[in-house]
PDB file of C-alpha atoms and ligand atoms in Angstrom:
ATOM      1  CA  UNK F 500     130.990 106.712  88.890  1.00 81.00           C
ATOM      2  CA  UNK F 501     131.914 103.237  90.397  1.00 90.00           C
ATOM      3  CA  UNK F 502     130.330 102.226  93.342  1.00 97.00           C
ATOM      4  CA  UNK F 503     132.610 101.420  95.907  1.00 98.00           C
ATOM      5  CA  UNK F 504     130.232 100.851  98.977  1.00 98.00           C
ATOM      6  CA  UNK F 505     126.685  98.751  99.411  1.00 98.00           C
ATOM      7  CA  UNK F 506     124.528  98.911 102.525  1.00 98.00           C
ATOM      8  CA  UNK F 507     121.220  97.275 101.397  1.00 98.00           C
ATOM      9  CA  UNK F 508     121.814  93.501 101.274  1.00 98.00           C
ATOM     10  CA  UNK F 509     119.651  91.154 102.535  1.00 98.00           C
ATOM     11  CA  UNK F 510     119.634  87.272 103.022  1.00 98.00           C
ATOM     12  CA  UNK F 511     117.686  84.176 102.870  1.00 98.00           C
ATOM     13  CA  UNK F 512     116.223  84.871 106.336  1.00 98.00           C
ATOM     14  CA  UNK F 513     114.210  87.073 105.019  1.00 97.00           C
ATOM     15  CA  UNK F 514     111.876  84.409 103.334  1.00 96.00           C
ATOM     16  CA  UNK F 515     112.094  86.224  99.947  1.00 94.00           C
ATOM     17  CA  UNK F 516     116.175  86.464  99.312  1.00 96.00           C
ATOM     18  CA  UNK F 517     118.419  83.968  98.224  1.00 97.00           C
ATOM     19  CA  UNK F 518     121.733  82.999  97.621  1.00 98.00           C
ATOM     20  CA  UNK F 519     124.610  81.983 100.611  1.00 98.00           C
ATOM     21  CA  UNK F 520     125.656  85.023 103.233  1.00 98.00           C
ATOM     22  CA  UNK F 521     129.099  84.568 101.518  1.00 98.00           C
ATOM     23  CA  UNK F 522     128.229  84.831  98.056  1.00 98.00           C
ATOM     24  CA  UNK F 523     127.030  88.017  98.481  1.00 98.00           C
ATOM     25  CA  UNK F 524     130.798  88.941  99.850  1.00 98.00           C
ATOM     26  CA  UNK F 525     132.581  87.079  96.472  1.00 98.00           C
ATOM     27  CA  UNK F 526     130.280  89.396  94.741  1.00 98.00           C
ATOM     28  CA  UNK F 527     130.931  92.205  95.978  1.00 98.00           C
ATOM     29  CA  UNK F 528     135.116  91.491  95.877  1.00 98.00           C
ATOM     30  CA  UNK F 529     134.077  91.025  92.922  1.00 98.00           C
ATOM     31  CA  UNK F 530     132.344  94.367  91.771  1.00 97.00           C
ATOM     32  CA  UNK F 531     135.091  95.716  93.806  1.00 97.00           C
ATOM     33  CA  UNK F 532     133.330  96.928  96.738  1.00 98.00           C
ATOM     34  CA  UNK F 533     135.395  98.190  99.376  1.00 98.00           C
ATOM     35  CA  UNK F 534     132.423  97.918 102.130  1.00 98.00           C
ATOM     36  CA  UNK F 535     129.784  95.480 102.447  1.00 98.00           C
ATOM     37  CA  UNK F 536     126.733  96.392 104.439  1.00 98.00           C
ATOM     38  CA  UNK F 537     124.442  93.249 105.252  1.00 98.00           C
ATOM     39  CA  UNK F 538     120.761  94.626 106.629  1.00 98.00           C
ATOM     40  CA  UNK F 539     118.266  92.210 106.519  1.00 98.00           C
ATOM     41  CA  UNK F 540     114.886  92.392 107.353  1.00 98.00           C
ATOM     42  CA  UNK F 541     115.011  92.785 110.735  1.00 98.00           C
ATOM     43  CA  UNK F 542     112.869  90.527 112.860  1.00 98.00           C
ATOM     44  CA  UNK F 543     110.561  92.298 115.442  1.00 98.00           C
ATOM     45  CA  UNK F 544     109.341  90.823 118.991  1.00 96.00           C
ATOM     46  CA  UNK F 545     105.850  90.932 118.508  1.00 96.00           C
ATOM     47  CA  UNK F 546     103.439  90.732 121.087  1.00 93.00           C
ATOM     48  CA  UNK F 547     101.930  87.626 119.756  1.00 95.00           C
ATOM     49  CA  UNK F 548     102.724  84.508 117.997  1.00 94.00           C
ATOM     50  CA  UNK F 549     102.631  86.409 114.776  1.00 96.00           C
ATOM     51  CA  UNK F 550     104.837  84.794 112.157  1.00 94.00           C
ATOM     52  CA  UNK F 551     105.835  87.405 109.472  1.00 94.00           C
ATOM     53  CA  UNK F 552     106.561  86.256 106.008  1.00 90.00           C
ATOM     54  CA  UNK F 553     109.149  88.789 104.453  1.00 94.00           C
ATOM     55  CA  UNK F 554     111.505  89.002 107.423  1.00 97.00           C
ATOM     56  CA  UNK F 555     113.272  86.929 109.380  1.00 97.00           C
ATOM     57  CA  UNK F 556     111.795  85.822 113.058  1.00 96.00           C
ATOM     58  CA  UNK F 557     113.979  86.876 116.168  1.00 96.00           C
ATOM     59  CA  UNK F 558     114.970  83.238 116.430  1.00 96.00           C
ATOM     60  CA  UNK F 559     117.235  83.483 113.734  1.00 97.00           C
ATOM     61  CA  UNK F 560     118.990  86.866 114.237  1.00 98.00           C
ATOM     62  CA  UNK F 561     121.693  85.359 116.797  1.00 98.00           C
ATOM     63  CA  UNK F 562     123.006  82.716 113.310  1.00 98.00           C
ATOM     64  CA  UNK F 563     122.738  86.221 111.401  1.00 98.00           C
ATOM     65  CA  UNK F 564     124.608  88.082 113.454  1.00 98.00           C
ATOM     66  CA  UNK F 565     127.062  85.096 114.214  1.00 98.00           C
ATOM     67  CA  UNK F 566     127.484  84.579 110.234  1.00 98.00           C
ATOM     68  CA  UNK F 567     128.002  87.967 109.134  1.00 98.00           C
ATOM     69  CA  UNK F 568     130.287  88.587 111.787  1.00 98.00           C
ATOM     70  CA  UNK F 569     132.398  85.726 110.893  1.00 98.00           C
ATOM     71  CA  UNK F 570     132.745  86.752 107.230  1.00 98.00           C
ATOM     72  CA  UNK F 571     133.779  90.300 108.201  1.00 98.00           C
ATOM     73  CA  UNK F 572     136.297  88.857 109.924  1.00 98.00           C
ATOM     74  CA  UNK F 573     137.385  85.924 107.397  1.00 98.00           C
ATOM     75  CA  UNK F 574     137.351  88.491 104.748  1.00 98.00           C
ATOM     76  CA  UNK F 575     138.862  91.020 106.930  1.00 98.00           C
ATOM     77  CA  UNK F 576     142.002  91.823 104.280  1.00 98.00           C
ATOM     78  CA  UNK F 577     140.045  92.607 101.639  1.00 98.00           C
ATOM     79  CA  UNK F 578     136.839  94.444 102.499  1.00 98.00           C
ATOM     80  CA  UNK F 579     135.092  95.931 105.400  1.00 98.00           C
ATOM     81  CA  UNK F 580     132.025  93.678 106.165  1.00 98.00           C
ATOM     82  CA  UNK F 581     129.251  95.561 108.711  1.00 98.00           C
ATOM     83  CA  UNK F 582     126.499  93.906 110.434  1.00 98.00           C
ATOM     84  CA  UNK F 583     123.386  96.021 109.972  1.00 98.00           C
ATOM     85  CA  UNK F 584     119.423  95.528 109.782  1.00 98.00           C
ATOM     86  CA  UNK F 585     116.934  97.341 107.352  1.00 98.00           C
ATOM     87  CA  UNK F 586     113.750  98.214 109.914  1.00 98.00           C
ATOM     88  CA  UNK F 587     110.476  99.863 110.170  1.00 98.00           C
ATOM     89  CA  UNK F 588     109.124 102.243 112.150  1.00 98.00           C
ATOM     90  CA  UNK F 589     106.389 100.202 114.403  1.00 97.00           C
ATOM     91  CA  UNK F 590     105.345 102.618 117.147  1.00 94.00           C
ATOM     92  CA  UNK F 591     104.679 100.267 119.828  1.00 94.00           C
ATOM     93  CA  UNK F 592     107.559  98.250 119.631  1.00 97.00           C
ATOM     94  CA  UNK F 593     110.549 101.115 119.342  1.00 97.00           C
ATOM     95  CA  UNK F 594     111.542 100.888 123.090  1.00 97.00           C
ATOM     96  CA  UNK F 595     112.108  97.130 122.509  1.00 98.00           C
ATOM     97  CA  UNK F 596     113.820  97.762 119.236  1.00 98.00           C
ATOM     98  CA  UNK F 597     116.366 100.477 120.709  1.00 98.00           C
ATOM     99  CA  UNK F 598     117.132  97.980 123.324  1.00 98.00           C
ATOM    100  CA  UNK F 599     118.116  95.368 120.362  1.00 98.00           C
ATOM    101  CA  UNK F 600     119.730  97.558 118.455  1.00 98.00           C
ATOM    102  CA  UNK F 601     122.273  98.094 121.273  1.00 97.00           C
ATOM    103  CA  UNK F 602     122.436  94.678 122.904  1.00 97.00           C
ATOM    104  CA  UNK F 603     123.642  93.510 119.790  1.00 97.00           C
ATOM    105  CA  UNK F 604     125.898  96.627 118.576  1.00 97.00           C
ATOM    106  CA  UNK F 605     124.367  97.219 115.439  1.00 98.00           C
ATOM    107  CA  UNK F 606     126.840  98.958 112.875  1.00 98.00           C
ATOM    108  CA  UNK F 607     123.365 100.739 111.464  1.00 98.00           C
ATOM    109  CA  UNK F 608     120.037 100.567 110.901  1.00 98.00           C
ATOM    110  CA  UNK F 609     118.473 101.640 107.486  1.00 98.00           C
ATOM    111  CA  UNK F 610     114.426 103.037 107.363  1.00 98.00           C
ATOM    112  CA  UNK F 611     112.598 100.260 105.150  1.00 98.00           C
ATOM    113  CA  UNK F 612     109.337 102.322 105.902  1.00 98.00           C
ATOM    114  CA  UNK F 613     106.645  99.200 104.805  1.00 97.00           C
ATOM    115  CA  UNK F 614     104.201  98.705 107.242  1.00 97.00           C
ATOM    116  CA  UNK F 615     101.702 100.953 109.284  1.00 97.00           C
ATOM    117  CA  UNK F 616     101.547 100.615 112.246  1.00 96.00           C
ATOM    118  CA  UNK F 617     103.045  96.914 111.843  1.00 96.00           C
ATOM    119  CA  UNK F 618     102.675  93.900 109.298  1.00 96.00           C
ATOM    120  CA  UNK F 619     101.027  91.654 111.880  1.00 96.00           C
ATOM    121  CA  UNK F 620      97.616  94.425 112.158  1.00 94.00           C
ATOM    122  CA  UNK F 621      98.685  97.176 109.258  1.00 95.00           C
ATOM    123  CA  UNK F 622      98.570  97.761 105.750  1.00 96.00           C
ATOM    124  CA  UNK F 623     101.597  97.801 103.250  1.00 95.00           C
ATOM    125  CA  UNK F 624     102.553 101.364 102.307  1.00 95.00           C
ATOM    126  CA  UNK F 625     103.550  99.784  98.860  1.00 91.00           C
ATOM    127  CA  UNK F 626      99.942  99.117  98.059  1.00 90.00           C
ATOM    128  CA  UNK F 627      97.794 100.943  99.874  1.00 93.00           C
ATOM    129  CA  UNK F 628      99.054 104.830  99.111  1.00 94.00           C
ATOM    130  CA  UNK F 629      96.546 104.505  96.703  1.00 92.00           C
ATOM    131  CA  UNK F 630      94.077 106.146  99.156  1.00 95.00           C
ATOM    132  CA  UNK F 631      95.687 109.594  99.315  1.00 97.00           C
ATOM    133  CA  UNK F 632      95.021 109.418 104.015  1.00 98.00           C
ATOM    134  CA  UNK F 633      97.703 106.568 103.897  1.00 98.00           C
ATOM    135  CA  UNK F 634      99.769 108.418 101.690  1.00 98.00           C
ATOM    136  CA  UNK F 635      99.703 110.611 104.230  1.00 98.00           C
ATOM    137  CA  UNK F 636      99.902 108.390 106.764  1.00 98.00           C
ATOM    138  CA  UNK F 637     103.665 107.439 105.119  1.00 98.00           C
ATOM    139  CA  UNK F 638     105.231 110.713 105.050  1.00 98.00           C
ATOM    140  CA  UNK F 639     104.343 111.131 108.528  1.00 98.00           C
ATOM    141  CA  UNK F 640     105.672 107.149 109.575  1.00 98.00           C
ATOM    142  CA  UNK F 641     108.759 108.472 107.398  1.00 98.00           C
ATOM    143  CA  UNK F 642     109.270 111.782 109.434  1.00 98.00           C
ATOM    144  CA  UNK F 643     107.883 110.523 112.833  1.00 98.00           C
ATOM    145  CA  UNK F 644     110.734 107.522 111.964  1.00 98.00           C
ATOM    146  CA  UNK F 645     113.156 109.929 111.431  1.00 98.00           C
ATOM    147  CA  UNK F 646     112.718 112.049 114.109  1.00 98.00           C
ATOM    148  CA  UNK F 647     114.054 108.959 116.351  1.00 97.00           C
ATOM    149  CA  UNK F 648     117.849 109.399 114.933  1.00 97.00           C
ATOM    150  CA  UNK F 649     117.939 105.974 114.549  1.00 98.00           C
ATOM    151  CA  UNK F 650     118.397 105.333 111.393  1.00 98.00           C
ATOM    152  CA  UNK F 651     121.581 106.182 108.900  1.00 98.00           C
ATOM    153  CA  UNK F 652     119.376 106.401 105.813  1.00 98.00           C
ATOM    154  CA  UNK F 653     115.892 106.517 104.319  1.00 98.00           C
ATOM    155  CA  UNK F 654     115.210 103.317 101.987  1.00 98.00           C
ATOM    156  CA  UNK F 655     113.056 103.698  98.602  1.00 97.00           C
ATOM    157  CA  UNK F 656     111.431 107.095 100.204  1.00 98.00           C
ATOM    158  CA  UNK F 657     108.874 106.903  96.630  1.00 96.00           C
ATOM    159  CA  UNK F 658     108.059 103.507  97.697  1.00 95.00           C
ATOM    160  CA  UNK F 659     104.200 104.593  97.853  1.00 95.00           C
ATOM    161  CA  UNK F 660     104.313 105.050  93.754  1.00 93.00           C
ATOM    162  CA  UNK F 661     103.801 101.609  94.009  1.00 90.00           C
ATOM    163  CA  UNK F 662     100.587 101.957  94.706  1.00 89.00           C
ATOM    164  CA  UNK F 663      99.716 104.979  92.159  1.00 90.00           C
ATOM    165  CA  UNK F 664      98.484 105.112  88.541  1.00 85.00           C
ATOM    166  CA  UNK F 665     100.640 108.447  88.327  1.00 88.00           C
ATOM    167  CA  UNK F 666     102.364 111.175  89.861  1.00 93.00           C
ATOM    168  CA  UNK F 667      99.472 114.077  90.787  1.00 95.00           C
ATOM    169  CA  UNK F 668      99.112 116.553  93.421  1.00 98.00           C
ATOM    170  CA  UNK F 669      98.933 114.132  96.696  1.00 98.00           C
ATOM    171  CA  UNK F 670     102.090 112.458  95.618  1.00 97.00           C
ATOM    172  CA  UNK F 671     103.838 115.823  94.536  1.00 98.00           C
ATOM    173  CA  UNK F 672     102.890 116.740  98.422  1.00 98.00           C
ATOM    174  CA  UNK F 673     104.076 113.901  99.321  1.00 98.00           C
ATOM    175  CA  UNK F 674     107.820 113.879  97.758  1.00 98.00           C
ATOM    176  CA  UNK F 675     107.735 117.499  99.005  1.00 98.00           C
ATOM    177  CA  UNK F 676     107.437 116.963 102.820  1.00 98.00           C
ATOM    178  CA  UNK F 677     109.886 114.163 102.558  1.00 98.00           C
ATOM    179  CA  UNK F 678     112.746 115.816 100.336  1.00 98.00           C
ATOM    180  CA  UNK F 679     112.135 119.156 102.501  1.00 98.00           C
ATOM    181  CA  UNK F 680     112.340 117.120 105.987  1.00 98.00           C
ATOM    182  CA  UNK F 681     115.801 115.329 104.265  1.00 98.00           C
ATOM    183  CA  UNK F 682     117.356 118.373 103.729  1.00 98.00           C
ATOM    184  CA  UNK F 683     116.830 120.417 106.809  1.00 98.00           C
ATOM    185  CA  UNK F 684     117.432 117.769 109.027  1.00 98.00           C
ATOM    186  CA  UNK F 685     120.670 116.084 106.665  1.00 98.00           C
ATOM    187  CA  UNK F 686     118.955 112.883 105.929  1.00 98.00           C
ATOM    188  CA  UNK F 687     120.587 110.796 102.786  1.00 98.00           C
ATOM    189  CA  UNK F 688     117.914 109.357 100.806  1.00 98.00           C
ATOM    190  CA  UNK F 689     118.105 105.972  98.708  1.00 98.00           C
ATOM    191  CA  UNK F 690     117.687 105.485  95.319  1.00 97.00           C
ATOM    192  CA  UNK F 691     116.880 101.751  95.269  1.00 96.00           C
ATOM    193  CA  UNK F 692     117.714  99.896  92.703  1.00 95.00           C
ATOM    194  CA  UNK F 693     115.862  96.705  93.666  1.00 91.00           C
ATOM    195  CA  UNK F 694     112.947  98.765  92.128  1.00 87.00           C
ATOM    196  CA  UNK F 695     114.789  98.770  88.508  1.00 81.00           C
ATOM    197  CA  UNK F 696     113.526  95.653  88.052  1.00 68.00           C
ATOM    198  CA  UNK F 697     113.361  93.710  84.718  1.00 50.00           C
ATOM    199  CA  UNK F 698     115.537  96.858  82.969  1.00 45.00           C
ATOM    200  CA  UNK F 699     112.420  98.759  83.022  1.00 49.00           C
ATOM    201  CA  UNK F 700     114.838 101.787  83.255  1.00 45.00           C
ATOM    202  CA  UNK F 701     112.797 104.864  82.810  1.00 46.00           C
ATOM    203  CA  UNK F 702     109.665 103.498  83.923  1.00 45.00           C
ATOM    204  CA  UNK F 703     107.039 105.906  85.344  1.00 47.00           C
ATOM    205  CA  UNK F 704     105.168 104.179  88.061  1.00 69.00           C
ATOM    206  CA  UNK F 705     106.971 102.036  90.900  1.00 86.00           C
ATOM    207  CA  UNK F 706     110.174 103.576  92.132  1.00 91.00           C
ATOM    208  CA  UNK F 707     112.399 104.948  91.907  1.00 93.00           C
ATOM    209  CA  UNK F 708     110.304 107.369  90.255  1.00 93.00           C
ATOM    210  CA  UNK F 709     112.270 110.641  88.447  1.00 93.00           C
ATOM    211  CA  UNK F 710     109.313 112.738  89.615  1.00 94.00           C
ATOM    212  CA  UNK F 711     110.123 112.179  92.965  1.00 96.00           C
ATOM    213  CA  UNK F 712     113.668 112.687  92.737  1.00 97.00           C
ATOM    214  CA  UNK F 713     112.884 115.582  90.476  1.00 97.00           C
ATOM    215  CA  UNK F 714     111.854 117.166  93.934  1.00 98.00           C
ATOM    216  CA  UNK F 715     114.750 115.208  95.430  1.00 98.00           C
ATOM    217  CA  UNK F 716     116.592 117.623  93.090  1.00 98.00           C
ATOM    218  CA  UNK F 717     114.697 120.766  93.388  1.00 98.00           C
ATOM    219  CA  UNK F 718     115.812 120.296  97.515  1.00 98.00           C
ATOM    220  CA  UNK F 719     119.308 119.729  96.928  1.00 98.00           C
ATOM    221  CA  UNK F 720     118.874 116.053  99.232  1.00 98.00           C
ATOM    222  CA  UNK F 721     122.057 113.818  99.668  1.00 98.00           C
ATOM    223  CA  UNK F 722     121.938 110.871  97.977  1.00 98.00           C
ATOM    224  CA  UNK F 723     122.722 107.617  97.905  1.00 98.00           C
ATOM    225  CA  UNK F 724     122.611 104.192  95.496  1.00 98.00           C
ATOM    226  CA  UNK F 725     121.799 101.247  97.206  1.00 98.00           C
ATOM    227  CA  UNK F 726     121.296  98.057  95.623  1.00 97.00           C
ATOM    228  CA  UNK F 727     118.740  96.395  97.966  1.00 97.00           C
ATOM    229  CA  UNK F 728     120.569  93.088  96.959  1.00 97.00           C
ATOM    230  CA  UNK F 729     117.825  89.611  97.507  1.00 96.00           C
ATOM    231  CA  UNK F 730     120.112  87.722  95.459  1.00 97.00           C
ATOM    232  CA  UNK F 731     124.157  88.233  95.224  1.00 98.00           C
ATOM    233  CA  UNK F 732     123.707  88.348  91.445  1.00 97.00           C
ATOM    234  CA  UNK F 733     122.391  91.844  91.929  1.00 96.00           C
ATOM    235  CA  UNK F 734     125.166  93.054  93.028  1.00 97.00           C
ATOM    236  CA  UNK F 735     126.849  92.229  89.748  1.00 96.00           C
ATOM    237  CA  UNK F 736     124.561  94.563  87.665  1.00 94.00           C
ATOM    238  CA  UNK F 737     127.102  97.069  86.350  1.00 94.00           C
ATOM    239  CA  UNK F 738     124.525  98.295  84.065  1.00 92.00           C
ATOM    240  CA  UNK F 739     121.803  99.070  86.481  1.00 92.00           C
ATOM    241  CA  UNK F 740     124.396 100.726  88.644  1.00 95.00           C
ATOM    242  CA  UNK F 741     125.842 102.595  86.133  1.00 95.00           C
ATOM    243  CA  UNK F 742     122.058 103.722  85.277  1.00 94.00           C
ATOM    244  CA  UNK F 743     121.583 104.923  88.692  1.00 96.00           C
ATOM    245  CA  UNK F 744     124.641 107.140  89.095  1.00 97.00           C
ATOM    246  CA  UNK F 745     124.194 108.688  86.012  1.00 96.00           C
ATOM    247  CA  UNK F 746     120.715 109.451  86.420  1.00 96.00           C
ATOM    248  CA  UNK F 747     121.856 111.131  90.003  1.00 97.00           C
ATOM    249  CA  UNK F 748     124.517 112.678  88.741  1.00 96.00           C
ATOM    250  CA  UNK F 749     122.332 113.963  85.771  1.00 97.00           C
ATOM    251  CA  UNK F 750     119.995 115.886  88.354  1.00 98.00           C
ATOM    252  CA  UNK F 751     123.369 117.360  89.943  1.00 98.00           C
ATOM    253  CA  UNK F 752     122.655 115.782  93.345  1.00 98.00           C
ATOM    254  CA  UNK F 753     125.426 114.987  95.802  1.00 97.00           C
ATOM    255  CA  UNK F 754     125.577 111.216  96.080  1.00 98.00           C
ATOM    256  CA  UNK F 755     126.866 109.703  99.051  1.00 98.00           C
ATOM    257  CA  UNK F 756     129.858 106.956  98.311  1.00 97.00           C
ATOM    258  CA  UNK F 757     130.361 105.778 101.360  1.00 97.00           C
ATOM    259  CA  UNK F 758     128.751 106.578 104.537  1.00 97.00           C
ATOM    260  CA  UNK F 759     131.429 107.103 108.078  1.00 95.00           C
ATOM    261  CA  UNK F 760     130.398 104.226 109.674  1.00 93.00           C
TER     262      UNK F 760
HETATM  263 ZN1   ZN A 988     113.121  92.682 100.938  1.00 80.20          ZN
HETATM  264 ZN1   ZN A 989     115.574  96.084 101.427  1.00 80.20          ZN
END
């Protein structure tokens, strides 16, 4: 299976991407792609003068916006170019959030559940599930998230194997509630490939991890590959790709080519 559509792709705004916004477009003509999703890190109005360090500050969403917008339409011809952010699920700050989302016409929002209950005061989900509360305490960001509507997909939902040795009962719970919430309520979940780091394909711990999408499988979720691009050279890794369809398509789970957007 080829993939014809990527809407994980981030950008040097983000403090920990690189490349040019428009090298991540020649990539993707050249992979192909028919639709380009950009969804960076998006930036948050905190409360206080609170700098964060692996997404971009609300001072720099309007040259974002303004850039990926003029690429989708300089590139209009040959491939559909949407204008998209990958957020959290901060509590406090949703109202504010919803209100950004529509001032500035969002084409989507993906669920990059990280932080609890934000990065300036919480911990990071993708060390700290170690302690089997705040394992809990991610399922319930990722549902409570969820239950908003806001967002078109969940990102790396086994992004707390991160912080495990191996897969035991709290993180078989874990994959449970999530894959059980995706399929009653129709959410697509992302196999990330930004986790196949290295070509450690197969590897146990970190994500995507196959016991967690052996429960994907045992729910019957939706799926989806997306390539969580911080450099346009990932988007050129036919290999890893290729790895992740086939290892979807091995489970028999319906994997979602391109979303109606
Ligand atoms: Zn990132
Ligand atoms: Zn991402």
């Amino acid at each position: 299976m080829k993939m014809v559509a990527n809407y994980h792709t981030h950008t040097y705004r983000c403090h920990h991407a690189s490349g040019k916004d428009e090298d991540y477009v020649k990539a993707a003509l050249e992979m192909g792609l028919k639709t380009l999703g950009f969804s960076d890190h998006s930036p948050w109005k905190y409360q206080s003068s609170f700098k964060p360090r692996m997404r971009m500050e609300l001072k720099d969403f309007n040259d974002y916006a303004q850039s990926i917008l003029s690429l989708k339409e300089k590139y209009k011809d040959e491939i559909k170019i949407l204008l998209g952010v990958e957020a959290e699920y901060f509590p406090e700050y949703m109202e504010w959030f919803k209100a950004f989302k529509e001032e500035y016409r969002l084409d989507y929002v993906i669920f990059g559940n990280h932080f609890y209950p934000d990065d300036e005061n919480g911990r990071y989900f993708g060390r700290s599930c170690d302690d089997d509360d705040f394992l809990k305490r991610y399922v319930k960001n990722c549902i409570e998230g969820l239950e908003s509507g806001l967002y078109t997909y969940l990102a790396h939902p086994d992004l707390f194997m991160r912080s495990r040795d191996y897969f035991d009962e709290a993180c078989l719970a874990a994959s449970e509630a999530i894959c059980a919430y995706a399929k009653k309520h129709d959410v697509i979940l992302e196999y990330n490939l930004e986790g196949l780091r290295n070509g450690s394909y197969g590897y146990e711990l970190g994500y995507p991890c196959p016991d967690f999408w052996k429960v994907a499988q045992k729910y019957n979720v939706k799926a989806i590959v997306g390539v969580d691009a911080h450099d346009p050279k990932s988007l050129l890794n036919e290999e890893r790709i290729a790895y992740a369809y086939d290892f979807l398509e091995n489970l028999g789970l319906e994997v979602v080519k391109e979303l109606a957007l």
